């Protein structure tokens, strides 16, 4: 992973000192809240329903054990003993005191972390495939490129006041685990005739007007990446609407002007910018790449794991759901679920963070990743160490065997924390998870992604959930719309709204009817919910959701 140099350290120290002075001026009344707002947002500090919230960037989701321990320290010392991992590979602290935030930022800087550009109309934390550098299906590790983009975009003088926030995601695998098609810019690493490059996707995004991104370049040589990105963002900076924040994202710019017009403008700008970079970006990338070298893997006999797998059904269930194929046969990628049944999705206590840090240091070559699905990943674990790792996780309540299943729910903070939310998300996720756990149906149902948002800003990614749930306010009453058939992979599609929404007390019954309809309709256990929906379409699932409508038509 990238290690901060002297420039990085000095930059952070200066930036944090500047913000400390701004906080002092806010506390003594020299700054009003309105004047303070743009200053705090530039440093990742929000004002939520009940308190300030600090959002900390975890660049491309990569951490070492020292950084995870420092995140635990912040939770213990300045919050309520926990942190919330988000769909943008960030961590949020929901209860800091304003006067403590500068100390929190200084503590983060000690381990090379910060909160810069986790808010505001600028280029946000660059996200990446959470299995980067480990996955068997990967063409190349995308993280050096993500770090290059991070350095280019941080405090970029032209892009600090864009029409709206701007999000970039990178994947090095043909199997898209970074939801690239729902980003302002999505980058998919590809190879053409032995030459490394990128498929460049532009204009994706969820929220009020969900759109799947369009390909602006099907192949961009690797050496052209930064000038091409700069061309895209500078064209958007000029064309993007500033008269209406709901129409300010690049997806609207692309929609209103057309992808062909945007492509022509970008290519024209790119032709001017390309020479100006003069190879400096590639020289920087060459310095970055060695810092992402693979660990010095230890070869261990996996026979003990094979015996434990055969003898222990609890370990076997966990291994079947929470392990992913590593590029080395004697290793595995371990997903640690932060979705224990009834827990708040994405929350981890300080003790749990410290344990995960310890396990990363002991078993995973000191590496951790945060996924956009709000779980923690140990990317490199020798298969021989899996029984001991599982036992340690089990003792801390971190061995829930549900990755990719119905209780592995993405949920935004909703009305429990967020000032923008119009409905609750967390209690809905908890209720669904505990209900299907009690029914003992979860593993029979198989892969099924439920995503919940508490407002139309779609922080819970409900548009690309196999089952998406959107909470809205209807005359002061929480009402939940259901969308079906969404997908955030390389085959990304926006889910289809099923029909009228449900009251909170009726929602669980509606979800159970959907799931039982799927179990009745599937051809066999190998046909997933999404596959069945694509084969059958909306009609049979809609009939299950709204049986009273079906009965009326039958009568």
mmCIF file of C-alpha atoms in Angstrom, residues 436 502 506 508-518 543-548:
data_model
loop_
_atom_site.group_PDB
_atom_site.id
_atom_site.type_symbol
_atom_site.label_atom_id
_atom_site.label_comp_id
_atom_site.label_asym_id
_atom_site.label_seq_id
_atom_site.Cartn_x
_atom_site.Cartn_y
_atom_site.Cartn_z
ATOM 1 C CA UNK A 436 -35.073 -14.898 7.659
ATOM 2 C CA UNK A 502 -45.729 -0.432 1.725
ATOM 3 C CA UNK A 506 -46.355 -4.355 6.037
ATOM 4 C CA UNK A 508 -41.545 -7.574 5.971
ATOM 5 C CA UNK A 509 -44.567 -9.578 4.836
ATOM 6 C CA UNK A 510 -44.108 -8.224 1.303
ATOM 7 C CA UNK A 511 -40.438 -9.271 1.248
ATOM 8 C CA UNK A 512 -41.338 -12.748 2.509
ATOM 9 C CA UNK A 513 -43.988 -13.130 -0.207
ATOM 10 C CA UNK A 514 -41.387 -12.150 -2.806
ATOM 11 C CA UNK A 515 -38.858 -14.641 -1.528
ATOM 12 C CA UNK A 516 -41.344 -17.502 -1.238
ATOM 13 C CA UNK A 517 -42.556 -16.792 -4.767
ATOM 14 C CA UNK A 518 -38.961 -17.086 -5.964
ATOM 15 C CA UNK A 543 -48.537 -10.828 -8.236
ATOM 16 C CA UNK A 544 -46.845 -12.137 -5.087
ATOM 17 C CA UNK A 545 -46.279 -8.632 -3.748
ATOM 18 C CA UNK A 546 -49.859 -7.495 -4.321
ATOM 19 C CA UNK A 547 -52.087 -10.555 -3.839
ATOM 20 C CA UNK A 548 -55.173 -8.375 -3.303
#
